[in-house]
Coordinates of C-alpha atoms in Angstrom, one line a residue:
Chain A
X128 CA 90.0 93.3 115.2
X129 CA 89.5 93.0 111.5
X130 CA 85.9 92.0 112.0
X131 CA 85.4 95.0 114.5
X132 CA 86.5 97.3 111.7
X133 CA 84.2 96.0 109.3
X134 CA 81.4 96.3 111.5
X135 CA 82.5 100.2 112.2
X136 CA 82.7 100.9 108.8
X137 CA 79.6 99.1 107.8
X138 CA 77.5 101.0 110.5
X139 CA 79.2 104.5 109.5
X140 CA 78.0 103.9 106.0
X141 CA 74.7 103.1 107.0
X142 CA 74.2 106.1 109.2
X143 CA 75.4 108.2 106.2
X144 CA 72.9 106.7 104.0
X145 CA 70.1 107.2 106.6
X146 CA 71.1 110.6 107.2
X147 CA 70.4 111.7 103.8
X148 CA 67.1 110.1 103.6
X149 CA 66.4 111.5 107.0
X150 CA 67.1 115.1 106.1
X151 CA 65.2 114.9 102.9
X152 CA 62.1 113.5 105.1
X153 CA 62.7 116.4 107.3
X154 CA 62.7 119.0 104.7
X155 CA 59.5 117.4 103.2
X156 CA 57.6 117.2 106.5
X157 CA 58.4 121.0 107.3
X158 CA 57.4 122.1 103.9
X159 CA 53.9 120.0 104.3
X160 CA 53.3 121.3 107.8
X161 CA 54.0 124.9 106.6
X162 CA 52.2 124.9 103.5
X163 CA 49.3 123.0 104.6
X164 CA 48.5 125.9 107.1
X165 CA 47.5 128.0 104.4
X166 CA 44.4 125.8 103.6
X167 CA 42.8 127.2 107.1
X168 CA 42.6 130.3 105.1
X169 CA 41.6 129.4 101.6
X170 CA 40.6 126.2 100.6
X171 CA 42.9 124.0 98.1
X172 CA 40.7 124.6 95.1
X173 CA 40.5 128.3 95.3
X174 CA 44.3 128.4 96.2
X175 CA 45.1 126.1 92.9
X176 CA 42.7 127.7 90.4
X177 CA 42.0 131.2 91.9
X178 CA 42.9 133.9 89.4
X179 CA 44.5 136.6 91.5
X180 CA 47.6 136.8 93.7
X181 CA 47.3 139.7 95.8
X182 CA 49.1 138.3 98.9
X183 CA 49.3 141.6 100.8
X184 CA 46.1 143.2 100.2
X185 CA 43.4 143.0 102.9
X186 CA 42.0 140.4 102.8
X187 CA 44.8 138.5 100.9
X188 CA 43.8 136.9 97.6
X189 CA 46.0 133.7 97.3
X190 CA 45.1 132.3 93.9
X191 CA 48.2 130.8 92.1
X192 CA 46.9 130.0 88.9
X193 CA 48.7 132.9 87.3
X194 CA 51.9 131.6 88.8
X195 CA 51.2 128.1 87.6
X196 CA 50.4 129.3 84.1
X197 CA 53.5 131.4 84.0
X198 CA 55.6 128.7 84.9
X199 CA 53.9 126.2 82.3
X200 CA 54.2 128.9 79.7
X201 CA 57.9 129.8 80.3
X202 CA 58.7 125.8 80.5
X203 CA 56.5 125.1 77.2
X204 CA 58.5 127.6 75.5
X205 CA 61.8 126.6 76.6
X206 CA 60.7 122.9 75.5
X207 CA 59.9 123.9 72.0
X208 CA 63.0 125.7 71.6
X209 CA 65.4 123.4 73.6
X210 CA 64.0 119.8 72.7
X211 CA 64.7 120.0 69.0
X212 CA 67.9 121.7 69.1
X213 CA 69.3 119.7 71.9
X214 CA 68.2 116.4 70.3
X215 CA 69.8 117.4 66.8
X216 CA 72.9 118.4 68.6
X217 CA 73.2 115.1 70.4
X218 CA 72.7 113.4 67.0
X219 CA 75.3 115.5 65.3
X220 CA 78.0 114.9 68.1
X221 CA 77.2 111.3 68.5
X222 CA 77.0 110.3 65.0
X223 CA 78.2 112.8 62.5
X224 CA 81.0 115.0 64.0
X225 CA 84.6 114.2 63.2
X226 CA 86.6 113.2 66.5
X227 CA 88.1 116.8 66.9
X228 CA 84.9 118.7 66.5
X229 CA 83.1 116.4 68.8
X230 CA 85.6 116.8 71.6
X231 CA 85.4 120.6 71.2
X232 CA 81.6 120.5 71.1
X233 CA 81.5 118.2 74.3
X234 CA 83.5 120.8 76.1
X235 CA 81.6 123.7 75.0
X236 CA 78.4 122.1 76.1
X237 CA 79.8 121.3 79.4
X238 CA 81.1 124.9 79.8
X239 CA 77.3 126.1 79.0
X240 CA 76.1 123.9 82.1
X241 CA 78.9 125.4 84.1
X242 CA 77.8 129.2 83.8
X243 CA 75.9 130.2 86.9
X244 CA 72.3 130.8 86.1
X245 CA 72.5 134.3 87.7
X246 CA 75.1 135.1 85.1
X247 CA 72.9 133.8 82.3
X248 CA 70.1 135.9 83.7
X249 CA 72.3 138.9 83.8
X250 CA 73.5 138.4 80.1
X251 CA 69.9 137.9 79.1
X252 CA 68.9 141.2 80.7
X253 CA 71.2 143.2 78.8
X254 CA 71.2 141.4 75.4
X255 CA 68.1 139.2 75.0
X256 CA 65.7 141.5 76.6
X257 CA 66.2 144.6 74.6
X258 CA 66.4 142.5 71.3
X259 CA 63.0 140.9 72.2
X260 CA 61.7 144.4 72.7
X261 CA 63.0 145.6 69.4
X262 CA 62.2 142.6 67.2
X263 CA 58.4 142.6 68.3
X264 CA 57.8 146.2 68.9
X265 CA 56.5 145.9 72.2
X266 CA 56.6 148.2 75.4
X267 CA 58.7 145.8 77.2
X268 CA 61.3 142.9 76.4
X269 CA 60.8 141.5 79.8
X270 CA 58.6 138.5 78.6
X271 CA 58.0 134.9 78.9
X272 CA 59.5 134.5 75.7
X273 CA 62.9 136.0 76.8
X274 CA 62.7 133.4 79.7
X275 CA 61.8 130.7 77.6
X276 CA 64.9 131.4 75.6
X277 CA 67.2 131.8 78.3
X278 CA 65.8 128.5 80.1
X279 CA 66.3 126.7 76.8
X280 CA 70.2 127.4 77.2
X281 CA 70.2 126.0 80.5
X282 CA 68.4 122.9 79.6
X283 CA 70.3 122.3 76.6
X284 CA 73.4 120.9 78.2
X285 CA 71.6 118.4 80.2
X286 CA 69.5 117.3 77.0
X287 CA 72.7 117.1 74.9
X288 CA 74.8 115.1 77.2
X289 CA 72.2 112.7 78.2
X290 CA 70.8 112.1 74.8
X291 CA 74.3 111.9 73.4
X292 CA 74.9 109.1 76.2
X293 CA 71.9 107.3 75.0
X294 CA 72.8 107.3 71.4
X295 CA 76.4 106.3 71.8
X296 CA 75.1 103.3 73.9
X297 CA 73.0 102.1 71.1
X298 CA 74.9 98.7 70.1
X299 CA 77.1 99.2 67.3
X300 CA 75.6 96.1 65.9
X301 CA 72.4 97.9 65.2
X302 CA 74.1 100.6 63.1
X303 CA 76.2 97.8 61.1
X304 CA 73.0 96.0 60.6
X305 CA 71.3 99.0 59.0
X306 CA 74.2 99.9 57.0
X307 CA 74.3 96.3 55.8
X308 CA 70.9 96.5 54.6
X309 CA 72.0 99.6 52.3
X310 CA 70.4 102.1 54.7
X311 CA 72.0 105.8 54.2
X312 CA 73.4 107.5 57.2
X313 CA 70.4 109.6 57.7
X314 CA 68.0 106.4 57.3
X315 CA 70.1 104.8 60.1
X316 CA 70.0 107.5 62.4
X317 CA 66.2 108.3 62.0
X318 CA 64.8 104.6 61.7
X319 CA 67.3 102.8 63.8
X320 CA 69.5 104.8 66.3
X321 CA 66.6 107.4 67.3
X322 CA 63.9 104.6 68.0
X323 CA 66.7 102.5 69.9
X324 CA 67.7 105.3 72.2
X325 CA 64.2 106.8 72.5
X326 CA 63.8 106.1 75.9
X327 CA 67.3 107.9 77.2
X328 CA 66.3 110.6 74.9
X329 CA 63.0 111.0 76.5
X330 CA 64.7 110.7 79.8
X331 CA 67.3 113.6 78.7
X332 CA 64.4 115.9 77.9
X333 CA 62.4 115.1 81.1
X334 CA 65.6 116.0 83.0
X335 CA 66.2 118.9 81.1
X336 CA 62.8 120.3 81.7
X337 CA 63.0 119.4 85.3
X338 CA 65.9 121.9 85.5
X339 CA 63.9 124.6 83.6
X340 CA 60.8 124.1 86.0
X341 CA 63.0 124.6 89.1
X342 CA 65.1 127.5 87.7
X343 CA 64.7 130.7 89.7
X344 CA 67.4 133.3 89.3
X345 CA 67.3 133.8 85.4
X346 CA 63.5 133.8 85.1
X347 CA 63.0 136.2 88.1
X348 CA 65.5 138.7 86.2
X349 CA 64.0 138.4 82.7
X350 CA 60.3 137.5 82.7
X351 CA 59.0 140.6 84.2
X352 CA 57.5 139.3 87.4
X353 CA 53.9 140.3 86.8
X354 CA 51.6 137.9 88.5
X355 CA 48.6 138.0 86.0
X356 CA 47.3 135.2 83.7
X357 CA 49.3 135.5 80.7
X358 CA 47.5 135.9 77.2
X359 CA 50.5 135.6 75.0
X360 CA 54.1 134.7 75.2
X361 CA 55.0 138.3 74.5
X362 CA 53.7 139.3 78.0
X363 CA 55.3 139.6 81.3
X364 CA 54.8 136.6 83.4
X365 CA 55.8 135.4 87.0
X366 CA 56.8 131.7 87.8
X367 CA 56.4 129.7 90.8
X368 CA 59.8 129.7 91.8
X369 CA 60.4 133.5 91.2
X370 CA 57.5 134.2 93.6
X371 CA 59.0 132.4 96.2
X372 CA 62.1 134.0 96.0
X373 CA 60.9 137.5 95.5
X374 CA 58.2 137.4 98.2
X375 CA 59.8 135.1 101.1
X376 CA 61.9 138.0 102.2
X377 CA 59.1 140.5 102.9
X378 CA 56.4 138.0 104.0
X379 CA 55.6 138.1 107.7
X380 CA 56.4 134.8 109.5
X381 CA 53.4 133.1 110.2
X382 CA 51.1 135.1 108.3
X383 CA 48.8 133.6 105.4
X384 CA 51.1 135.0 102.8
X385 CA 54.2 133.2 104.3
X386 CA 52.1 129.8 104.6
X387 CA 50.9 130.4 100.9
X388 CA 54.6 130.5 99.8
X389 CA 55.1 127.3 101.2
X390 CA 52.4 125.8 99.6
X391 CA 53.7 127.1 96.4
X392 CA 56.8 125.2 97.5
X393 CA 54.7 122.1 97.8
X394 CA 53.1 122.7 94.3
X395 CA 56.5 123.0 92.8
X396 CA 57.8 119.9 94.5
X397 CA 55.1 117.8 93.1
X398 CA 55.6 119.3 89.7
X399 CA 59.1 118.3 89.6
X400 CA 59.0 114.9 91.3
X401 CA 56.5 114.0 88.6
X402 CA 58.8 115.2 85.9
X403 CA 61.9 113.3 87.6
X404 CA 59.8 110.1 88.3
X405 CA 58.8 110.0 84.5
X406 CA 62.5 110.6 83.3
X407 CA 63.2 107.5 85.7
X408 CA 60.8 105.5 84.5
X409 CA 62.1 105.8 81.0
X410 CA 65.5 105.3 81.8
X411 CA 64.6 102.1 83.5
X412 CA 62.8 101.0 80.7
X413 CA 66.0 101.3 78.8
X414 CA 67.8 99.1 81.2
X415 CA 65.4 96.2 81.1
Chain B
X214 CA 68.8 88.1 34.8
X215 CA 71.2 85.9 36.6
X216 CA 72.6 83.2 34.8
X217 CA 72.8 80.1 36.7
X218 CA 76.4 78.8 37.4
X219 CA 78.1 80.7 35.0
X220 CA 80.4 83.8 35.5
X221 CA 82.3 85.4 38.2
X222 CA 80.5 87.6 40.7
X223 CA 83.4 88.7 42.7
X224 CA 86.9 89.4 41.5
X225 CA 89.4 90.3 44.3
X226 CA 93.0 91.1 43.0
X227 CA 95.9 91.8 45.2
X228 CA 93.9 93.0 48.5
X229 CA 95.6 94.5 51.1
X230 CA 93.9 96.0 54.2
X231 CA 95.3 97.7 57.3
X232 CA 93.9 98.8 60.3
X233 CA 96.2 101.5 61.7
X234 CA 99.7 99.7 61.3
X235 CA 98.1 95.9 61.8
X236 CA 98.1 94.3 58.3
X237 CA 95.0 92.4 58.6
X238 CA 94.7 91.1 54.8
X239 CA 97.8 90.4 52.8
X240 CA 97.9 89.9 48.9
X241 CA 94.7 88.1 48.7
X242 CA 93.4 86.8 45.2
X243 CA 90.0 85.3 44.9
X244 CA 87.3 84.8 42.4
X245 CA 83.8 83.8 43.6
X246 CA 81.6 82.1 41.2
X247 CA 78.0 83.2 40.5
X248 CA 75.6 81.0 42.5
X249 CA 78.2 79.0 44.6
X250 CA 78.8 78.8 48.2
X251 CA 82.4 79.9 49.2
X252 CA 83.2 78.9 52.9
X253 CA 85.8 80.8 54.5
X254 CA 87.6 79.2 57.4
X255 CA 90.4 80.0 59.5
X256 CA 91.6 80.9 63.0
X257 CA 90.4 83.9 65.2
X258 CA 92.5 87.2 63.8
X259 CA 92.9 85.2 60.4
X260 CA 91.0 88.0 58.7
X261 CA 88.2 86.2 57.4
X262 CA 85.7 88.6 58.8
X263 CA 87.7 91.6 57.7
X264 CA 87.7 90.0 54.1
X265 CA 83.9 89.4 54.3
X266 CA 83.3 93.1 55.4
X267 CA 85.4 94.3 52.4
X268 CA 82.9 93.0 50.1
X269 CA 80.1 95.4 51.1
X270 CA 82.5 98.0 52.4
X271 CA 81.2 97.7 56.1
X272 CA 85.0 98.2 57.0
X273 CA 84.9 102.0 56.1
X274 CA 83.0 102.3 59.4
X275 CA 86.3 102.0 61.1
X276 CA 88.5 105.1 61.4
X277 CA 91.8 104.1 60.5
X278 CA 91.1 101.7 57.8
X279 CA 93.3 101.5 54.5
X280 CA 92.8 99.3 51.5
X281 CA 94.7 98.8 48.4
X282 CA 94.0 96.3 45.4
X283 CA 90.8 95.8 43.5
X284 CA 87.7 94.4 44.4
X285 CA 85.3 94.0 41.5
X286 CA 81.4 93.1 41.4
X287 CA 80.4 91.9 38.2
X288 CA 83.8 93.6 36.5
X289 CA 82.8 97.0 38.2
X290 CA 84.9 98.4 40.9
X291 CA 83.0 98.4 44.2
X292 CA 84.3 101.6 45.3
X293 CA 82.6 103.2 42.3
X294 CA 79.2 101.7 43.0
X295 CA 76.8 104.0 45.1
X296 CA 77.3 102.6 48.6
X297 CA 73.5 102.0 49.4
X298 CA 73.1 100.2 46.0
X299 CA 76.2 97.9 46.7
X300 CA 74.9 97.0 50.1
X301 CA 71.5 96.2 48.6
X302 CA 73.2 93.8 46.2
X303 CA 75.4 92.5 48.7
X304 CA 73.5 91.6 51.7
X305 CA 74.9 90.4 54.8
X306 CA 74.0 88.3 58.0
X307 CA 75.6 88.7 61.2
X308 CA 77.1 86.4 63.8
X309 CA 74.5 87.2 66.4
X310 CA 70.7 87.5 65.2
X311 CA 70.3 91.1 65.0
X312 CA 66.6 91.9 64.8
X313 CA 65.9 95.7 64.9
X314 CA 63.8 96.7 67.8
X315 CA 60.7 96.5 65.7
X316 CA 57.6 94.0 65.0
X317 CA 58.4 90.6 62.8
X318 CA 56.6 92.0 59.9
X319 CA 58.5 95.3 60.1
X320 CA 61.8 94.0 60.3
X321 CA 61.3 92.6 56.9
X322 CA 59.2 95.6 55.6
X323 CA 62.1 97.9 56.9
X324 CA 64.3 97.1 54.0
X325 CA 61.8 96.8 51.3
X326 CA 60.4 100.1 52.2
X327 CA 63.8 101.7 52.1
X328 CA 64.6 100.8 48.6
X329 CA 61.3 101.5 46.8
X330 CA 57.8 102.6 47.8
X331 CA 55.1 100.1 47.4
X332 CA 51.3 99.9 48.3
X333 CA 50.3 98.1 51.3
X334 CA 49.1 95.1 49.8
X335 CA 52.1 94.5 47.6
X336 CA 54.2 95.0 50.7
X337 CA 52.5 92.2 52.6
X338 CA 52.9 89.9 49.6
X339 CA 56.7 90.8 49.4
X340 CA 57.2 90.1 53.2
X341 CA 55.5 86.8 52.8
X342 CA 57.4 85.8 50.0
X343 CA 60.6 86.8 51.7
X344 CA 59.9 84.9 55.0
X345 CA 58.9 81.7 52.9
X346 CA 62.5 82.0 51.3
X347 CA 64.1 82.2 54.6
X348 CA 62.1 79.1 55.7
X349 CA 60.2 81.2 58.5
X350 CA 56.9 82.0 57.3
X351 CA 55.1 78.8 58.5
X352 CA 56.5 79.5 62.2
X353 CA 55.6 83.4 62.4
X354 CA 52.7 83.8 60.0
X355 CA 50.1 84.3 62.9
X356 CA 52.2 86.7 65.1
X357 CA 53.7 89.2 62.5
X358 CA 53.0 92.1 64.7
X359 CA 54.8 90.8 67.5
X360 CA 58.2 92.0 68.7
X361 CA 61.0 90.3 66.9
X362 CA 62.8 89.8 70.2
X363 CA 60.1 87.2 71.3
X364 CA 61.5 84.7 68.4
X365 CA 64.1 82.1 69.5
X366 CA 67.7 82.6 68.5
X367 CA 67.5 80.3 65.3
X368 CA 64.0 82.1 64.3
X369 CA 65.5 85.5 64.9
X370 CA 68.6 84.4 62.6
X371 CA 66.4 83.2 59.8
X372 CA 64.3 86.7 60.3
X373 CA 67.6 88.2 59.7
X374 CA 68.1 86.4 56.5
X375 CA 64.7 87.3 55.4
X376 CA 65.3 90.9 56.1
X377 CA 68.5 90.6 53.8
X378 CA 66.7 88.8 51.1
X379 CA 63.9 91.6 51.2
X380 CA 66.0 94.0 49.5
X381 CA 66.7 92.0 46.6
X382 CA 70.4 91.0 46.8
X383 CA 72.6 89.0 44.5
X384 CA 75.2 87.8 47.0
X385 CA 74.7 87.0 50.5
X386 CA 77.6 87.3 53.2
X387 CA 77.2 85.2 56.2
X388 CA 79.6 86.0 59.1
X389 CA 79.5 82.9 61.3
X390 CA 75.7 82.9 61.3
X391 CA 75.4 79.7 63.4
X392 CA 77.9 80.6 66.1
X393 CA 75.2 81.4 68.8
X394 CA 72.6 78.6 67.9
X395 CA 71.8 75.1 68.9
X396 CA 72.4 72.3 66.4
X397 CA 68.9 72.2 65.3
X398 CA 68.5 75.9 64.5
X399 CA 71.8 75.5 63.0
X400 CA 70.7 72.7 60.6
X401 CA 67.6 75.0 59.8
X402 CA 69.9 77.8 58.7
X403 CA 72.3 75.6 56.7
X404 CA 69.2 74.3 54.9
X405 CA 68.0 77.7 54.1
X406 CA 71.8 78.5 52.7
X407 CA 71.8 75.5 50.6
X408 CA 68.5 76.3 48.8
X409 CA 69.3 80.0 48.7
X410 CA 72.3 79.1 46.5
X411 CA 70.1 78.4 43.5
X412 CA 69.4 82.2 43.4
X413 CA 72.1 83.7 45.1
X414 CA 75.7 83.8 45.6
X415 CA 76.8 83.1 49.0
X416 CA 80.2 83.7 51.1
X417 CA 80.1 81.9 54.3
X418 CA 82.5 82.7 57.0
X419 CA 82.5 80.1 59.9
X420 CA 84.5 78.7 62.8
X421 CA 82.9 75.5 62.4
X422 CA 85.0 73.5 59.9
X423 CA 82.3 70.7 59.6
X424 CA 79.9 73.4 58.5
X425 CA 82.1 74.6 55.7
X426 CA 82.4 70.7 54.8
X427 CA 78.6 70.5 54.7
X428 CA 77.5 73.5 52.8
X429 CA 80.4 74.8 50.9
X430 CA 81.1 74.3 47.0
X431 CA 84.4 75.9 47.6
X432 CA 86.3 76.5 50.7
X433 CA 89.2 79.1 51.5
X434 CA 91.6 79.1 54.1
X435 CA 93.0 82.0 55.8
X436 CA 95.8 82.3 58.2
X437 CA 97.3 85.5 59.5
X438 CA 95.8 87.6 56.8
X439 CA 96.9 85.3 54.0
X440 CA 94.9 83.0 51.8
X441 CA 96.6 79.9 52.3
X442 CA 94.7 77.7 50.1
X443 CA 91.3 77.8 47.9
X444 CA 89.8 74.8 46.3
X445 CA 86.7 72.7 45.8
X446 CA 85.6 71.8 49.4
X447 CA 86.1 67.9 49.0
X448 CA 89.5 68.3 47.8
X449 CA 90.3 70.7 50.7
X450 CA 89.0 68.2 53.0
X451 CA 90.4 65.1 51.6
X452 CA 93.8 66.3 49.8
X453 CA 94.7 69.6 51.0
X454 CA 97.9 71.0 49.4
X455 CA 99.4 72.9 52.1
X456 CA 100.1 71.3 55.4
X457 CA 98.8 74.4 57.4
X458 CA 95.3 73.6 55.9
X459 CA 95.6 70.0 56.9
X460 CA 96.8 70.9 60.3
X461 CA 93.7 73.4 60.7
X462 CA 91.2 71.0 59.6
X463 CA 92.4 68.3 61.7
X464 CA 92.1 70.7 64.7
X465 CA 96.0 70.6 65.4
X466 CA 95.7 74.4 65.9
X467 CA 93.7 77.4 65.9

């Protein structure tokens, strides 16, 4: 009887585990099947590096370079803003802050992570967008820069909490060793703590950026959604994610436009997969 | 200029230490002479490591730490010495070899660069000199750029000694430096200590009573935060005044 129970539970768990893999595989296959259909109409090179995205003109022009550049520009901008602030914040929480401040800050960061992205996008639209417009004297505040700033806020909680964990798990003996040599607190942080936690911090950064690349709602609301190759960060852009979200509802099922959107999904999938694998490599390097 | 064998290095008067409500050190008075090795023995929780960490103010990393009494380094209150300077003068070697995640060369160069900047050539000379003092140079001279983690435990510990020496200390604190080492590595570290005594003052905390007997000029016995007895090592081990000391060194408790 006991043996039977063991067996049943074991198989149940096995089925649950397999199911999750099975569904992921299904999603992936569906994505590939629908996405690759577009390459009957346009070759992969022209699809990836074509300069114009006019999916409903006749014949449709399906070049996603403006979208890729839009995503990269917004992500890069978000990285430039969120990495220094996020890492500095993690150092402050892990190393400098007194216990009470530390608790308050950690709670605050978690709260930031809990804000739905559409709410952040909405707040950005009514506060940040007019601000960017008036500061830079440009015709519209719906720009890549606004998107970057907003996304930086979204990447920050991930970066801060994982980087803080990495710093916290540096053996205390390293710190004592550095202090015993007469190092100041800053020297200890810069020369010992940060290098020792570097793989964890890199993973934190990659995971934060992964979130930024996949983010849809907020960027759609505040980047202006113009599918043109951006010349500066103060221009409207459209990201890969926003394109899918905005156009999927209107695309005729089975049209080239429809298949092209799936192919955009594949590109997005490859990018975030690469980012996650990189993050994973860094995390595992730490364990070794 | 260090005057060999003369003078008091550390003077500790009525030292009391608490961690929260736990009274870790009780009314301890000790003088540590220049160029001697003072061995500190005692069972676990006797306060010997706490005592050692008082001398370079490393206990201050703990939040609920309290101290009363006087600790003077060459007649100057250690709390009035700038903390980086104090820790340069009073170096420390830990129980587990603790190389930094850097190359062998950089482990030694780290401390030197921290306290004064010098040219590449000078830096290399200083690293070599320091590694020689720690009796490690011959074993590592061809592999200075390798990670310090590739060294054996005993070599790592001597590397840590070299790193401590590199910043130019006057006193070296050893916190059970051989607890993780095999007997041969232990012997090498002990040799290094005895030779280092010519230039430095050494305080050695050890769980190994025989080690205290081998290398210490004087031995202090701590029990429950109190200094039970402090005397020349051969007197402690042949004619202890306190029967608790006698019991401990004979292995009757602790």
